[in-house]
């Protein structure tokens, strides 16, 4: 695969002002792995205003970036988007604003490539949306989680949305199906969380007094004979927080291959559930340019609706 045969000279516009040169290149060179981007910057093949720069250089309007022609070995190349994935992502956009878009993320698709995954959602979407010269994730969802995922289409929008996230001005609600009867009075779980290496390079999370502060608000949506549909609102944003907090409370999520239980596995099989039952149902955030609240909902996937129907009938 060859990414351009000639040197490119790109003038930086207002939309890229303040963006790091490595992120600028990663966005522009769709399908090129990060390792190669850092290599050409380090070797001085990338120039800004004819000068060498480091990867963390912040671009200014009017800067001229030299991008060298790139040749990728087959093992280096980021996988090209299949027609099926292209159509899936194009049809997954829930709402699009001037500086942002919200996608109904499909379950099973990681948001980033890496760790043996040649292409993730962000890399694929950059190939699909060739009309955009900037596209970054505002937050993340686990690979097996579906639902509302917010992305920024400009650096100013990204900065504004990141500030809203840090300032707790963003409201995220998830639906999860757990084994057993969640007690109506159990509204909050507060337990510090620590990330650790589970072997084979896999990262997991556990409750640990020395970990980071984490708090999740839970509410019962519907009770079934053997399970409970709950709404989860992560007050903090730790990795796997909802999954670990629910398991810590004694009610592991159904379909969770990392933090689930044997009883949960048996119930998931009984209900015909073949994925993690965790769905980012709604997202509310201040519109970056106006500050007005935007609320978006992602419908529950048909496969999860079918599981709920079977849960209502189970005895």
Tab-separated table of C-alpha atoms in Angstrom:
chain	number	residue	atom	x	y	z
A	1	UNK	CA	0.000	0.000	0.000
A	2	UNK	CA	1.345	3.442	-0.906
A	3	UNK	CA	0.035	6.569	0.800
A	4	UNK	CA	0.792	9.316	-1.732
A	5	UNK	CA	3.695	9.311	-4.206
A	6	UNK	CA	4.695	12.950	-3.852
A	7	UNK	CA	5.589	15.296	-1.032
A	8	UNK	CA	2.520	17.131	0.273
A	9	UNK	CA	2.598	20.741	1.508
A	10	UNK	CA	-0.394	21.477	3.720
A	11	UNK	CA	-1.290	24.882	5.118
A	12	UNK	CA	-2.814	24.814	8.610
A	13	UNK	CA	-6.246	26.439	8.966
A	14	UNK	CA	-8.068	27.888	11.977
A	15	UNK	CA	-9.704	24.530	12.680
A	16	UNK	CA	-6.336	22.885	13.378
A	17	UNK	CA	-4.932	25.743	15.472
A	18	UNK	CA	-3.308	24.407	18.638
A	19	UNK	CA	-3.439	20.779	17.478
A	20	UNK	CA	-0.321	18.658	18.028
A	21	UNK	CA	1.467	17.841	14.790
A	22	UNK	CA	1.340	14.069	15.502
A	23	UNK	CA	-2.465	14.146	15.871
A	24	UNK	CA	-2.724	16.332	12.751
A	25	UNK	CA	-0.782	13.731	10.762
A	26	UNK	CA	-2.672	10.754	12.209
A	27	UNK	CA	-5.977	12.364	11.207
A	28	UNK	CA	-4.777	13.399	7.750
A	29	UNK	CA	-2.924	10.193	6.825
A	30	UNK	CA	-5.913	7.895	7.012
A	31	UNK	CA	-4.816	4.273	7.382
A	32	UNK	CA	-1.228	5.044	8.441
A	33	UNK	CA	-0.213	3.514	11.812
A	34	UNK	CA	0.857	5.791	14.660
A	35	UNK	CA	4.287	4.131	14.847
A	36	UNK	CA	5.099	5.260	11.314
A	37	UNK	CA	3.863	8.797	12.005
A	38	UNK	CA	6.176	9.097	15.016
A	39	UNK	CA	9.051	7.614	13.004
A	40	UNK	CA	8.847	10.188	10.186
A	41	UNK	CA	8.569	13.042	12.703
A	42	UNK	CA	11.549	11.751	14.668
A	43	UNK	CA	13.662	11.408	11.481
A	44	UNK	CA	12.866	14.979	10.452
A	45	UNK	CA	10.937	13.952	7.328
A	46	UNK	CA	8.030	16.059	8.548
A	47	UNK	CA	8.781	19.784	8.555
A	48	UNK	CA	6.782	22.789	9.695
A	49	UNK	CA	7.764	26.014	7.914
A	50	UNK	CA	10.819	24.083	6.632
A	51	UNK	CA	12.015	23.325	10.184
A	52	UNK	CA	12.191	20.067	12.125
A	53	UNK	CA	9.657	19.766	14.931
A	54	UNK	CA	8.847	17.352	17.717
A	55	UNK	CA	5.654	15.311	17.866
A	56	UNK	CA	4.142	17.598	20.517
A	57	UNK	CA	4.608	20.794	18.464
A	58	UNK	CA	1.362	22.825	18.474
A	59	UNK	CA	0.325	24.015	15.018
A	60	UNK	CA	-0.603	27.639	14.324
A	61	UNK	CA	-2.802	29.046	11.511
A	62	UNK	CA	-0.659	29.644	8.434
A	63	UNK	CA	1.939	26.988	9.317
A	64	UNK	CA	2.972	24.934	6.285
A	65	UNK	CA	3.484	21.240	7.001
A	66	UNK	CA	5.671	19.075	4.779
A	67	UNK	CA	4.393	15.498	4.613
A	68	UNK	CA	6.729	12.994	2.904
A	69	UNK	CA	5.527	10.277	0.512
A	70	UNK	CA	4.924	7.082	2.480
A	71	UNK	CA	5.333	3.449	1.562
A	72	UNK	CA	3.862	0.905	3.933
A	73	UNK	CA	4.874	-2.717	4.227
A	74	UNK	CA	1.778	-4.978	4.245
A	75	UNK	CA	2.347	-5.802	7.931
A	76	UNK	CA	2.387	-2.076	8.794
A	77	UNK	CA	-0.709	-1.047	6.929
A	78	UNK	CA	-3.854	-0.286	8.846
A	79	UNK	CA	-6.651	-2.443	7.496
A	80	UNK	CA	-8.851	-0.757	4.933
A	81	UNK	CA	-12.517	-0.347	5.792
A	82	UNK	CA	-14.674	-3.086	4.338
A	83	UNK	CA	-17.831	-2.114	2.464
A	84	UNK	CA	-19.912	-3.676	5.233
A	85	UNK	CA	-18.206	-1.658	7.991
A	86	UNK	CA	-18.330	1.497	5.866
A	87	UNK	CA	-22.111	1.139	5.473
A	88	UNK	CA	-22.564	0.232	9.143
A	89	UNK	CA	-20.716	3.344	10.357
A	90	UNK	CA	-22.368	5.651	7.827
A	91	UNK	CA	-25.761	4.434	9.059
A	92	UNK	CA	-24.797	4.683	12.745
A	93	UNK	CA	-24.635	8.485	12.987
A	94	UNK	CA	-27.449	9.554	15.335
A	95	UNK	CA	-27.027	13.337	15.220
A	96	UNK	CA	-24.405	15.606	13.683
A	97	UNK	CA	-23.690	19.177	14.697
A	98	UNK	CA	-21.303	21.784	13.241
A	99	UNK	CA	-18.337	20.658	15.356
A	100	UNK	CA	-19.391	17.226	16.629
A	101	UNK	CA	-21.247	14.030	15.878
A	102	UNK	CA	-22.784	11.265	17.990
A	103	UNK	CA	-22.544	7.718	16.740
A	104	UNK	CA	-24.542	4.692	17.831
A	105	UNK	CA	-21.457	2.528	18.318
A	106	UNK	CA	-21.900	-1.115	17.304
A	107	UNK	CA	-20.983	-3.737	19.930
A	108	UNK	CA	-17.788	-5.679	19.225
A	109	UNK	CA	-15.945	-2.800	17.559
A	110	UNK	CA	-13.085	-1.254	19.579
A	111	UNK	CA	-12.893	2.543	19.482
A	112	UNK	CA	-9.122	2.356	18.733
A	113	UNK	CA	-6.913	-0.023	16.767
A	114	UNK	CA	-3.963	-1.668	18.534
A	115	UNK	CA	-3.165	-4.845	20.512
A	116	UNK	CA	-3.651	-7.016	17.438
A	117	UNK	CA	-6.630	-4.980	16.182
A	118	UNK	CA	-5.689	-3.487	12.822
A	119	UNK	CA	-8.578	-1.041	12.708
A	120	UNK	CA	-10.823	0.562	15.300
A	121	UNK	CA	-13.874	2.791	15.030
A	122	UNK	CA	-11.929	6.064	14.919
A	123	UNK	CA	-9.530	4.845	12.214
A	124	UNK	CA	-12.411	3.428	10.176
A	125	UNK	CA	-14.533	6.564	10.504
A	126	UNK	CA	-11.634	8.749	9.350
A	127	UNK	CA	-11.540	6.671	6.163
A	128	UNK	CA	-15.318	6.834	5.744
A	129	UNK	CA	-15.586	10.585	6.397
A	130	UNK	CA	-13.027	11.864	3.911
A	131	UNK	CA	-14.777	15.253	4.044
A	132	UNK	CA	-13.397	15.851	7.558
A	133	UNK	CA	-9.810	16.947	8.202
A	134	UNK	CA	-10.266	16.594	11.982
A	135	UNK	CA	-11.969	13.798	13.893
A	136	UNK	CA	-11.215	12.815	17.495
A	137	UNK	CA	-12.935	10.816	20.231
A	138	UNK	CA	-14.286	12.891	23.124
A	139	UNK	CA	-14.699	9.810	25.339
A	140	UNK	CA	-14.519	6.035	24.960
A	141	UNK	CA	-16.756	2.988	25.203
A	142	UNK	CA	-15.615	-0.564	25.889
A	143	UNK	CA	-15.279	-2.769	22.821
A	144	UNK	CA	-18.377	-4.808	23.701
A	145	UNK	CA	-20.538	-1.814	24.699
A	146	UNK	CA	-22.987	-0.270	22.215
A	147	UNK	CA	-24.615	3.156	22.138
A	148	UNK	CA	-23.898	6.887	22.240
A	149	UNK	CA	-20.313	7.837	21.393
A	150	UNK	CA	-19.348	11.500	21.014
A	151	UNK	CA	-16.700	12.684	18.546
A	152	UNK	CA	-15.380	16.165	17.773
A	153	UNK	CA	-14.977	17.468	14.216
A	154	UNK	CA	-12.800	20.467	15.152
A	155	UNK	CA	-10.174	21.242	17.746
A	156	UNK	CA	-12.202	24.068	19.395
A	157	UNK	CA	-15.158	21.675	19.754
A	158	UNK	CA	-12.873	18.985	21.211
A	159	UNK	CA	-11.465	21.398	23.804
A	160	UNK	CA	-14.953	22.639	24.770
A	161	UNK	CA	-16.334	19.092	25.081
A	162	UNK	CA	-13.300	17.929	27.083
A	163	UNK	CA	-13.874	20.818	29.496
A	164	UNK	CA	-17.547	19.846	29.818
A	165	UNK	CA	-16.504	16.265	30.562
A	166	UNK	CA	-13.968	17.328	33.205
A	167	UNK	CA	-16.430	19.799	34.729
A	168	UNK	CA	-19.139	17.115	35.098
A	169	UNK	CA	-21.388	18.971	32.656
A	170	UNK	CA	-21.884	15.854	30.560
A	171	UNK	CA	-24.538	13.311	31.537
A	172	UNK	CA	-24.114	9.700	30.399
A	173	UNK	CA	-26.713	6.990	31.134
A	174	UNK	CA	-26.288	3.296	30.439
A	175	UNK	CA	-28.651	0.327	30.446
A	176	UNK	CA	-27.343	-2.946	31.850
A	177	UNK	CA	-28.921	-6.325	32.586
A	178	UNK	CA	-27.598	-7.964	35.747
A	179	UNK	CA	-28.095	-11.374	37.298
A	180	UNK	CA	-30.391	-11.442	40.342
A	181	UNK	CA	-32.714	-8.881	41.948
A	182	UNK	CA	-30.986	-5.547	42.382
A	183	UNK	CA	-32.245	-3.993	45.660
A	184	UNK	CA	-34.263	-0.834	45.046
A	185	UNK	CA	-32.473	0.934	47.899
A	186	UNK	CA	-28.988	0.341	46.449
A	187	UNK	CA	-28.603	3.643	44.605
A	188	UNK	CA	-24.855	4.250	44.713
A	189	UNK	CA	-21.713	2.141	44.623
A	190	UNK	CA	-18.527	3.872	45.748
A	191	UNK	CA	-15.412	1.728	45.515
A	192	UNK	CA	-11.887	2.693	44.494
A	193	UNK	CA	-10.677	1.025	41.302
A	194	UNK	CA	-7.204	-0.057	40.245
A	195	UNK	CA	-6.033	-1.237	36.812
A	196	UNK	CA	-3.729	-4.246	36.643
A	197	UNK	CA	-2.165	-6.611	34.121
A	198	UNK	CA	-4.125	-9.871	33.986
A	199	UNK	CA	-1.533	-11.577	31.776
A	200	UNK	CA	-1.201	-11.839	27.965
A	201	UNK	CA	-1.144	-8.038	27.917
A	202	UNK	CA	-4.779	-7.861	29.005
A	203	UNK	CA	-5.660	-4.988	31.302
A	204	UNK	CA	-8.354	-5.455	33.915
A	205	UNK	CA	-9.764	-3.484	36.818
A	206	UNK	CA	-10.387	-4.477	40.439
A	207	UNK	CA	-11.684	-2.883	43.589
A	208	UNK	CA	-8.669	-1.788	45.606
A	209	UNK	CA	-8.393	0.612	48.552
A	210	UNK	CA	-5.263	2.063	46.931
A	211	UNK	CA	-7.028	2.660	43.600
A	212	UNK	CA	-8.664	5.769	42.179
A	213	UNK	CA	-11.921	7.140	43.566
A	214	UNK	CA	-14.908	5.835	41.582
A	215	UNK	CA	-18.651	6.304	42.060
A	216	UNK	CA	-21.633	5.024	40.074
A	217	UNK	CA	-25.305	5.817	40.530
A	218	UNK	CA	-27.687	2.917	39.845
A	219	UNK	CA	-31.479	2.843	39.445
A	220	UNK	CA	-33.806	-0.099	38.795
A	221	UNK	CA	-35.635	0.169	35.456
A	222	UNK	CA	-37.374	-3.218	35.350
A	223	UNK	CA	-37.315	-6.368	37.468
A	224	UNK	CA	-37.524	-9.861	35.989
A	225	UNK	CA	-37.794	-13.276	37.681
A	226	UNK	CA	-34.025	-13.890	37.498
A	227	UNK	CA	-32.507	-10.578	36.429
A	228	UNK	CA	-32.781	-6.796	36.739
A	229	UNK	CA	-32.556	-4.106	34.082
A	230	UNK	CA	-30.701	-1.193	35.669
A	231	UNK	CA	-29.764	2.321	34.648
A	232	UNK	CA	-26.170	3.235	35.466
A	233	UNK	CA	-24.756	6.737	35.625
A	234	UNK	CA	-20.969	6.869	36.067
A	235	UNK	CA	-20.234	9.872	38.283
A	236	UNK	CA	-16.525	9.294	37.624
A	237	UNK	CA	-15.119	7.883	34.386
A	238	UNK	CA	-12.873	4.933	35.218
A	239	UNK	CA	-12.166	2.026	32.882
A	240	UNK	CA	-14.795	-0.769	33.168
A	241	UNK	CA	-16.337	1.173	36.072
A	242	UNK	CA	-19.976	0.110	35.660
A	243	UNK	CA	-19.030	-3.534	35.121
A	244	UNK	CA	-16.726	-3.748	38.135
A	245	UNK	CA	-19.016	-1.781	40.464
A	246	UNK	CA	-22.019	-3.949	39.566
A	247	UNK	CA	-20.005	-7.131	40.144
A	248	UNK	CA	-18.662	-5.696	43.430
A	249	UNK	CA	-22.260	-5.104	44.553
A	250	UNK	CA	-22.978	-8.793	43.876
A	251	UNK	CA	-24.836	-8.316	40.586
A	252	UNK	CA	-22.500	-8.924	37.632
A	253	UNK	CA	-23.569	-7.845	34.160
A	254	UNK	CA	-24.877	-10.593	31.907
A	255	UNK	CA	-22.570	-11.449	29.022
A	256	UNK	CA	-19.508	-10.063	30.826
A	257	UNK	CA	-16.596	-12.381	30.043
A	258	UNK	CA	-14.217	-10.459	32.334
A	259	UNK	CA	-16.182	-9.779	35.510
A	260	UNK	CA	-19.182	-12.096	35.209
A	261	UNK	CA	-20.220	-15.114	37.282
A	262	UNK	CA	-21.029	-18.749	36.457
A	263	UNK	CA	-24.665	-18.157	37.378
A	264	UNK	CA	-24.679	-15.145	35.068
A	265	UNK	CA	-23.151	-17.197	32.244
A	266	UNK	CA	-25.861	-19.840	32.621
A	267	UNK	CA	-28.617	-17.207	32.644
A	268	UNK	CA	-27.144	-15.448	29.590
A	269	UNK	CA	-27.206	-18.756	27.674
A	270	UNK	CA	-30.790	-19.344	28.803
A	271	UNK	CA	-31.822	-15.895	27.540
A	272	UNK	CA	-29.938	-16.273	24.256
A	273	UNK	CA	-27.550	-13.417	25.063
A	274	UNK	CA	-24.327	-13.580	23.062
A	275	UNK	CA	-22.754	-10.217	23.979
A	276	UNK	CA	-22.217	-7.937	26.951
A	277	UNK	CA	-25.533	-6.370	27.982
A	278	UNK	CA	-24.289	-2.801	28.371
A	279	UNK	CA	-25.675	0.000	26.216
A	280	UNK	CA	-24.948	3.739	26.367
A	281	UNK	CA	-28.584	4.797	26.093
A	282	UNK	CA	-28.372	8.588	26.414
A	283	UNK	CA	-25.889	11.428	26.333
A	284	UNK	CA	-26.444	15.062	27.317
A	285	UNK	CA	-23.781	17.723	26.763
A	286	UNK	CA	-23.500	21.489	26.191
A	287	UNK	CA	-23.308	22.381	22.492
A	288	UNK	CA	-19.718	23.672	22.034
A	289	UNK	CA	-20.599	26.899	20.205
A	290	UNK	CA	-23.831	27.909	21.981
A	291	UNK	CA	-23.638	26.116	25.339
A	292	UNK	CA	-27.219	24.919	24.936
A	293	UNK	CA	-27.879	21.377	26.208
A	294	UNK	CA	-28.046	18.655	23.576
A	295	UNK	CA	-29.679	15.339	24.546
A	296	UNK	CA	-29.335	12.286	22.338
A	297	UNK	CA	-30.649	8.764	22.794
A	298	UNK	CA	-29.531	5.563	21.114
A	299	UNK	CA	-32.253	2.920	20.744
A	300	UNK	CA	-31.551	-0.434	22.370
A	301	UNK	CA	-30.318	-2.905	19.720
A	302	UNK	CA	-32.897	-5.451	18.579
A	303	UNK	CA	-30.824	-8.340	19.965
A	304	UNK	CA	-30.956	-6.805	23.464
A	305	UNK	CA	-34.685	-6.037	23.165
A	306	UNK	CA	-35.218	-9.715	22.314
A	307	UNK	CA	-33.269	-10.736	25.443
A	308	UNK	CA	-35.511	-8.526	27.590
A	309	UNK	CA	-38.592	-10.130	26.036
A	310	UNK	CA	-37.289	-13.579	26.960
A	311	UNK	CA	-36.349	-12.352	30.457
A	312	UNK	CA	-39.972	-11.269	31.023
A	313	UNK	CA	-41.168	-14.746	30.113
A	314	UNK	CA	-38.573	-16.699	32.111
A	315	UNK	CA	-39.492	-18.389	35.404
